[in-house]
PDB file of C-alpha atoms and ligand atoms in Angstrom:
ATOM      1  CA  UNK A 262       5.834  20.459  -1.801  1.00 71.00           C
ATOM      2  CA  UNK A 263       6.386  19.267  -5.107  1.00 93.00           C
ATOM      3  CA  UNK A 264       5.467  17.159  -8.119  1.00 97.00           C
ATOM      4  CA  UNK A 265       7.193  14.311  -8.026  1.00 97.00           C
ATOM      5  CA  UNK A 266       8.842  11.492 -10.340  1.00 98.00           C
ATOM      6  CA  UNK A 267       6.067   8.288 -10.323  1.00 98.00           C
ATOM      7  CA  UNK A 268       8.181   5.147 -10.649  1.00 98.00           C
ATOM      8  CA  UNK A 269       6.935   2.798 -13.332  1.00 98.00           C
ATOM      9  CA  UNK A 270       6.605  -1.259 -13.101  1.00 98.00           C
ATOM     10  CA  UNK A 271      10.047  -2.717 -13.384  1.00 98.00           C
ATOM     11  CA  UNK A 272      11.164  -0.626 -10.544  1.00 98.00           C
ATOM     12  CA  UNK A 273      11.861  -2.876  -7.853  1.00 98.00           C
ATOM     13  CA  UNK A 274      10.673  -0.456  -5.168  1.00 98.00           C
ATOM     14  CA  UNK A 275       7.261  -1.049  -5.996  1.00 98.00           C
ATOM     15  CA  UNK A 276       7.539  -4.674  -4.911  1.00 98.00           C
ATOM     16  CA  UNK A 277       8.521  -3.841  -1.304  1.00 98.00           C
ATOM     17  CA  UNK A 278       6.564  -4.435   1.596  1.00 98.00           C
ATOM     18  CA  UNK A 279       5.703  -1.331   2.961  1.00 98.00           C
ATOM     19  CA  UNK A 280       6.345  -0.326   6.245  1.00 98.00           C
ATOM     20  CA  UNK A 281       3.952   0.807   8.923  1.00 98.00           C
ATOM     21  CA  UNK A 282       3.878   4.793  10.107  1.00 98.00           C
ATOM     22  CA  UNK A 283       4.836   5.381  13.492  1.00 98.00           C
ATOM     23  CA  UNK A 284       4.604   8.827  14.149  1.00 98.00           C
ATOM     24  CA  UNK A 285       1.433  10.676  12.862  1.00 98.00           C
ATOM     25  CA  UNK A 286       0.541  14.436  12.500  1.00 98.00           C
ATOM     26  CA  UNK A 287       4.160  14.785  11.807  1.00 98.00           C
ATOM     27  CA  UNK A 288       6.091  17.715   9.318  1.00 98.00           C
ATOM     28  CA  UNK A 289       7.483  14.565   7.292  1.00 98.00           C
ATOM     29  CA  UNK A 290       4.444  12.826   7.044  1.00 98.00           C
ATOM     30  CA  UNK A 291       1.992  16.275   6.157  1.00 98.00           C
ATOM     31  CA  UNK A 292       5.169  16.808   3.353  1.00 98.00           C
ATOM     32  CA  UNK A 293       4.399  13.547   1.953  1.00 98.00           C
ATOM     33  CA  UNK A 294       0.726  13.392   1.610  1.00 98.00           C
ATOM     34  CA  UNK A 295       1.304  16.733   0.087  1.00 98.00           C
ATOM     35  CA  UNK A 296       3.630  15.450  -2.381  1.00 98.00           C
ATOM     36  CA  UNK A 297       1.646  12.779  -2.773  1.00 98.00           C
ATOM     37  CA  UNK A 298      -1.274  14.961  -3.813  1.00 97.00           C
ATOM     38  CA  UNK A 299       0.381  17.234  -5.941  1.00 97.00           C
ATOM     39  CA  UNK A 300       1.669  13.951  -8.165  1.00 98.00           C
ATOM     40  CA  UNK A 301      -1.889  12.444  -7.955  1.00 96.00           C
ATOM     41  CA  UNK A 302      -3.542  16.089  -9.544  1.00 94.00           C
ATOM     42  CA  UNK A 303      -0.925  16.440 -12.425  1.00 96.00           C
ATOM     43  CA  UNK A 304      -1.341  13.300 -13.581  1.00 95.00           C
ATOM     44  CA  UNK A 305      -5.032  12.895 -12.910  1.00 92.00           C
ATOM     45  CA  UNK A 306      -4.622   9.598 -11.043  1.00 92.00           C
ATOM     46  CA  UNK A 307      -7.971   8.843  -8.452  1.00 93.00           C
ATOM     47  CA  UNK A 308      -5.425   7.286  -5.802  1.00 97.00           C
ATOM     48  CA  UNK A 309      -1.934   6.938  -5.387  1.00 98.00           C
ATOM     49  CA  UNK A 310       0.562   5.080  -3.065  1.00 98.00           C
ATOM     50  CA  UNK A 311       3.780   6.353  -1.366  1.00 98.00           C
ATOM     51  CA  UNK A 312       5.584   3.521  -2.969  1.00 98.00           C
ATOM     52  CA  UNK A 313       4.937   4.788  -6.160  1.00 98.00           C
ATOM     53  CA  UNK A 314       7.168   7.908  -5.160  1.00 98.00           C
ATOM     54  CA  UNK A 315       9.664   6.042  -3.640  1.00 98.00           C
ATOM     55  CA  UNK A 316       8.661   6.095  -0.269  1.00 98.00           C
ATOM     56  CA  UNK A 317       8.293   2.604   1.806  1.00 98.00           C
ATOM     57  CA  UNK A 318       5.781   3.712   4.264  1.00 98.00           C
ATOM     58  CA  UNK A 319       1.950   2.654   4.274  1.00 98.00           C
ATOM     59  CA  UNK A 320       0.739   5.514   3.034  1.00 98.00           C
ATOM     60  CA  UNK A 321      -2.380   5.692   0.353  1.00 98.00           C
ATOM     61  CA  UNK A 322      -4.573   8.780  -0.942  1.00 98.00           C
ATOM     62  CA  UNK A 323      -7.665   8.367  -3.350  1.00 97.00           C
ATOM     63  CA  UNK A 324     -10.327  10.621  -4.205  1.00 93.00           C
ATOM     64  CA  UNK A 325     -10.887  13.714  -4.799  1.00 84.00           C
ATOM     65  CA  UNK A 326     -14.637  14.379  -4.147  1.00 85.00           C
ATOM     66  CA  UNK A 327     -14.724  15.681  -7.689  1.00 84.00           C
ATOM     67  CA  UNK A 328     -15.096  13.643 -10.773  1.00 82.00           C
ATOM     68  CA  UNK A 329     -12.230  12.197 -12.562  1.00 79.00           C
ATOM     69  CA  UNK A 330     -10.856  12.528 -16.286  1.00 78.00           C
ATOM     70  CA  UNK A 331     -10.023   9.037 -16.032  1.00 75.00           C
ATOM     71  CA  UNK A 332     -13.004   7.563 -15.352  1.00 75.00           C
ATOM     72  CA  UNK A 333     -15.765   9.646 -16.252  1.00 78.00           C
ATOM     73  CA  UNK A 334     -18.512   7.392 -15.246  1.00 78.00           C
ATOM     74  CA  UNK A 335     -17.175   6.669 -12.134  1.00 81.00           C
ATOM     75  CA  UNK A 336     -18.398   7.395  -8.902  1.00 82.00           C
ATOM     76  CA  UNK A 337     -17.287  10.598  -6.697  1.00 85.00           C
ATOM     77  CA  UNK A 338     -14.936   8.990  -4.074  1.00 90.00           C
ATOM     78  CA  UNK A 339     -14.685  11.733  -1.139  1.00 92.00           C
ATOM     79  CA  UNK A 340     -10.781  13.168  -0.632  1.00 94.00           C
ATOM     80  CA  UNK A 341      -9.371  10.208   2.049  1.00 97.00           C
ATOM     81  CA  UNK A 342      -5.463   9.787   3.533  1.00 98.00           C
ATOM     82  CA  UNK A 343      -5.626   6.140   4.549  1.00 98.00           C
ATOM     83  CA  UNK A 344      -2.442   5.441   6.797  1.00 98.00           C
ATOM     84  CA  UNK A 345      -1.334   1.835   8.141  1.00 98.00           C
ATOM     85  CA  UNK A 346      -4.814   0.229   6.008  1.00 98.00           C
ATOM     86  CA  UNK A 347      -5.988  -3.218   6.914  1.00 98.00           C
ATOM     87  CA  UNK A 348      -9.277  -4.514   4.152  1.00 98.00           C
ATOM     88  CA  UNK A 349     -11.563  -7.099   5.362  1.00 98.00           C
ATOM     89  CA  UNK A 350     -13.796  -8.418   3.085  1.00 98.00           C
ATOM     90  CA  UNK A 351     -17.672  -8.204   3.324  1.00 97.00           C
ATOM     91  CA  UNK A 352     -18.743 -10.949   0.997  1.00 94.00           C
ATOM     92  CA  UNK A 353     -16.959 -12.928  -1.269  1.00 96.00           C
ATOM     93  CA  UNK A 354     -18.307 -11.989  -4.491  1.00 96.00           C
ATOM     94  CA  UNK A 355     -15.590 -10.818  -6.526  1.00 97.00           C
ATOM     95  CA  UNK A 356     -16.057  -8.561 -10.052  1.00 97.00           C
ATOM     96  CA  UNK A 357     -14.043  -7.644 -12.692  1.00 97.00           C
ATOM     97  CA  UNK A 358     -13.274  -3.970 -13.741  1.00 96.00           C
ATOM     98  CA  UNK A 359     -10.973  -2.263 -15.956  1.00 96.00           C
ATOM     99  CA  UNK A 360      -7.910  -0.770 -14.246  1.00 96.00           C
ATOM    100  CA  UNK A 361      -5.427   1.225 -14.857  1.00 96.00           C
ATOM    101  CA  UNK A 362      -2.025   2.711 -12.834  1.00 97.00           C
ATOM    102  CA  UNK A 363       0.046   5.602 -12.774  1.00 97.00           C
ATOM    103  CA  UNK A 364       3.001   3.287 -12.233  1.00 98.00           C
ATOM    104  CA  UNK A 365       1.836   1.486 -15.612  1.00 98.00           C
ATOM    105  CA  UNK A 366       1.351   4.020 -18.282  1.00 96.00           C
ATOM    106  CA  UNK A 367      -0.903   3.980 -21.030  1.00 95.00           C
ATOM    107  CA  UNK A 368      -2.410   0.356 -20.175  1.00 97.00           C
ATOM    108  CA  UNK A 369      -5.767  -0.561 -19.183  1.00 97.00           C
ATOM    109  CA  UNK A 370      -6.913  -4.020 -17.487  1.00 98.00           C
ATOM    110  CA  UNK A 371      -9.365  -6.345 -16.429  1.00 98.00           C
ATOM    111  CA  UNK A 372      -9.053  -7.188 -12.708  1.00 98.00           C
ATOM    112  CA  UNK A 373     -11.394  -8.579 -10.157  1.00 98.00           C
ATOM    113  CA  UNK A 374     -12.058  -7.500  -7.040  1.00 98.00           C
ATOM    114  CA  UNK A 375     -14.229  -8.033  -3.811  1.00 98.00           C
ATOM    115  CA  UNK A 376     -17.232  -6.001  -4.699  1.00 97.00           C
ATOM    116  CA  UNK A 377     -18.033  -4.870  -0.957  1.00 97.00           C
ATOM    117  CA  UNK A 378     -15.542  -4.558   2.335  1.00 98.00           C
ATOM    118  CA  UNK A 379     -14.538  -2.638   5.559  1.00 98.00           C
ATOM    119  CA  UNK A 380     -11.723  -0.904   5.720  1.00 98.00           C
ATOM    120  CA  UNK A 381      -9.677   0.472   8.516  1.00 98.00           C
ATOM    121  CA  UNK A 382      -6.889   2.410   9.459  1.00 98.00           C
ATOM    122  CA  UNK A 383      -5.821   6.626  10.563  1.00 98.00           C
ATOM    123  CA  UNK A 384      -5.788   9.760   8.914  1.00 98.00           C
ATOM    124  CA  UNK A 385      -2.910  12.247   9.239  1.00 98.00           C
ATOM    125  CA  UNK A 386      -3.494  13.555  12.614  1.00 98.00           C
ATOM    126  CA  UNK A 387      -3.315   9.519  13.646  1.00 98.00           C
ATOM    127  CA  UNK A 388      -7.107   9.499  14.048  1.00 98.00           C
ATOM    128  CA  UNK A 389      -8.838   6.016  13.137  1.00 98.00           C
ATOM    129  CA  UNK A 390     -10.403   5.842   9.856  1.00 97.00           C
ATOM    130  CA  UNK A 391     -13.234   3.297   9.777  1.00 98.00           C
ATOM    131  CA  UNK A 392     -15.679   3.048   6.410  1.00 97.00           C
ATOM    132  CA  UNK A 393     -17.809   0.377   4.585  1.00 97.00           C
ATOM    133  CA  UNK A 394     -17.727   0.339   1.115  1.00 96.00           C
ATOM    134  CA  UNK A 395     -18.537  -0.942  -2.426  1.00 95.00           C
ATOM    135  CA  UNK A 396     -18.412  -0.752  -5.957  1.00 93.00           C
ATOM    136  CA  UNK A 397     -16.051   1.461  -7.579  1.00 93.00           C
ATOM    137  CA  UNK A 398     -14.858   3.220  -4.286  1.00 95.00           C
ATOM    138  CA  UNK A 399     -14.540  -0.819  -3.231  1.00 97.00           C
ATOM    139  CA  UNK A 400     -11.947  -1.468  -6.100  1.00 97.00           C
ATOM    140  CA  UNK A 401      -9.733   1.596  -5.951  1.00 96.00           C
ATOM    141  CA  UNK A 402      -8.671   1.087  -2.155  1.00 98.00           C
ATOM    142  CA  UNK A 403      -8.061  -2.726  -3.123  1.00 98.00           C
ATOM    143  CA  UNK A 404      -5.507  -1.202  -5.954  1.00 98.00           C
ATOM    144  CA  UNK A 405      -4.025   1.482  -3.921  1.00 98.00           C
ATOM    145  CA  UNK A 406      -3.356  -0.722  -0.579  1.00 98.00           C
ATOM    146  CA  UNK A 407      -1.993  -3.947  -2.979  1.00 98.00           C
ATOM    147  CA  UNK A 408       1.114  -1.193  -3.826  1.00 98.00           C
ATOM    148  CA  UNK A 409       1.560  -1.241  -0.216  1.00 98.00           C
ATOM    149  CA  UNK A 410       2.084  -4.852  -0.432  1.00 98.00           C
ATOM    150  CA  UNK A 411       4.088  -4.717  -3.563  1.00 98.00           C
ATOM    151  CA  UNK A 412       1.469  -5.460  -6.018  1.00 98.00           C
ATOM    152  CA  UNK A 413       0.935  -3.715  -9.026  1.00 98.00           C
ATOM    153  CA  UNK A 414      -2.610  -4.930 -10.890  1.00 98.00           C
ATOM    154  CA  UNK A 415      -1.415  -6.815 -14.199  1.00 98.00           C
ATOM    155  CA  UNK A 416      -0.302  -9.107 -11.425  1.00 98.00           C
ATOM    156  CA  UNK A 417      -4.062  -9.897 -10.509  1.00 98.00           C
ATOM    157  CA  UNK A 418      -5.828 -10.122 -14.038  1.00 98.00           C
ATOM    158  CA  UNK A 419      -6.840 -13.256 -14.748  1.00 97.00           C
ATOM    159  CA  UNK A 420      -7.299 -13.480 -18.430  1.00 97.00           C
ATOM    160  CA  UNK A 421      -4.307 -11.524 -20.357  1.00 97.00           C
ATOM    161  CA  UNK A 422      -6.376 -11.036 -23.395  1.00 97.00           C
ATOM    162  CA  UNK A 423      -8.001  -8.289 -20.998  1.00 97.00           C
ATOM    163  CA  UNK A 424      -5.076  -6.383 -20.778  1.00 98.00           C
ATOM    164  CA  UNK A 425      -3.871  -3.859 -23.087  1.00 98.00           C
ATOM    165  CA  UNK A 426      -2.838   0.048 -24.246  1.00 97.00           C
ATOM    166  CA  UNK A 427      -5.744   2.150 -23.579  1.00 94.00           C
ATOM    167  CA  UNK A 428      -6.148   4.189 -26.503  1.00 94.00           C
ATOM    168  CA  UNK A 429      -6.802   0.828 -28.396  1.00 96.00           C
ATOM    169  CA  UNK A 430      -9.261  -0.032 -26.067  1.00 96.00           C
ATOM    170  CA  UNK A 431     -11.362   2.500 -25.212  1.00 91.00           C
ATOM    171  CA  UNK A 432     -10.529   4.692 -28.030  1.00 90.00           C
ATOM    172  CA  UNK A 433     -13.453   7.287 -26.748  1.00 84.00           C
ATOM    173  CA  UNK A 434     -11.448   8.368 -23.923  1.00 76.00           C
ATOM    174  CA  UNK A 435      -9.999  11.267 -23.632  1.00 62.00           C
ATOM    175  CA  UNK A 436      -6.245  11.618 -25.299  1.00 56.00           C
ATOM    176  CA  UNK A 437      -5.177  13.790 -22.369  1.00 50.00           C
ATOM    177  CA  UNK A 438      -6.027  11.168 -19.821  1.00 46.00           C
ATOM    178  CA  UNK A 439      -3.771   8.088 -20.995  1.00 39.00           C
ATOM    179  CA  UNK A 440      -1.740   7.847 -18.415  1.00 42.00           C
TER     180      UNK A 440
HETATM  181 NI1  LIG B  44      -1.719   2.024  -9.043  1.00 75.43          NI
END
């Protein structure tokens, strides 16, 4: 268990394809959502991807049941491992939010998003996952499962005057959560 390095955009890793798990309920794969945890914590992300460690399996976490430094007037996601994800949309109403990654530091965008959908897939143990959802919790599984597709989220805004460092544009935030 450990803390580990976050690659940053310009890493070509993060542009794989990720591939699918195989094996759940594993020691590898209980070592890696670990890890994975551990990273998220100290660097008080909401989600992370495997790919953003340098691992090139299908792999997301998000949530943490509490609320997050980040973004304070978000909504409480509960604590999820989402293995092997597959999104289906439930409308097609799309909205735009600001975004940020732990792969791209210090940077804040505007990115639109389906507002509700389904998503599927197994925890850990290899036991199916199945959850409808919207809003905010809506728009951080879109982010975490496009880095399992090699998509980071300046790829997705639409308007790149909406994109920018986020201590210019939200200046109210907290200086300990720019990351
Ligand atoms: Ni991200």
């Amino acid at each position: 268990m450990a803390v580990r390095d976050i690659l940053k955009m310009g890493d070509p890793r993060l542009l794989r394809v990720a591939k699918a798990v195989k094996k759940f309920d594993t020691d590898a794969l209980h070592a890696l959502v670990l890890d994975m945890e551990q990273t998220m914590l100290a660097a008080h992300g909401v989600g992370i991807a495997a790919p953003q460690i340098g691992e090139d399996l299908q792999v997301v976490i998000f949530g943490t049941g509490q609320p997050n430094v980040r973004y304070p007037d978000a909504e409480v996601i509960p604590k999820t491992v989402l293995i092997n994800p597959v999104l289906v949309p439930l409308s097609e109403r799309m909205e735009d939010g600001w975004e940020g990654c732990l792969s791209v530091p210090g940077m804040r965008g505007l990115v639109p998003r389906y507002t509700r959908l389904k998503y599927e897939g197994f925890d850990l143990r290899g036991q199916r996952i199945e959850r409808e959802v919207s809003g905010f919790h809506a728009r951080v599984v879109q982010h975490e499962c496009d880095h399992l597709l090699g998509v980071l989220y300046p790829m997705k805004i639409k308007d790149m005057t909406q994109f920018g460092f986020v201590d210019v544009l939200f200046p109210e935030l907290d200086p300990s959560s720019d990351d």
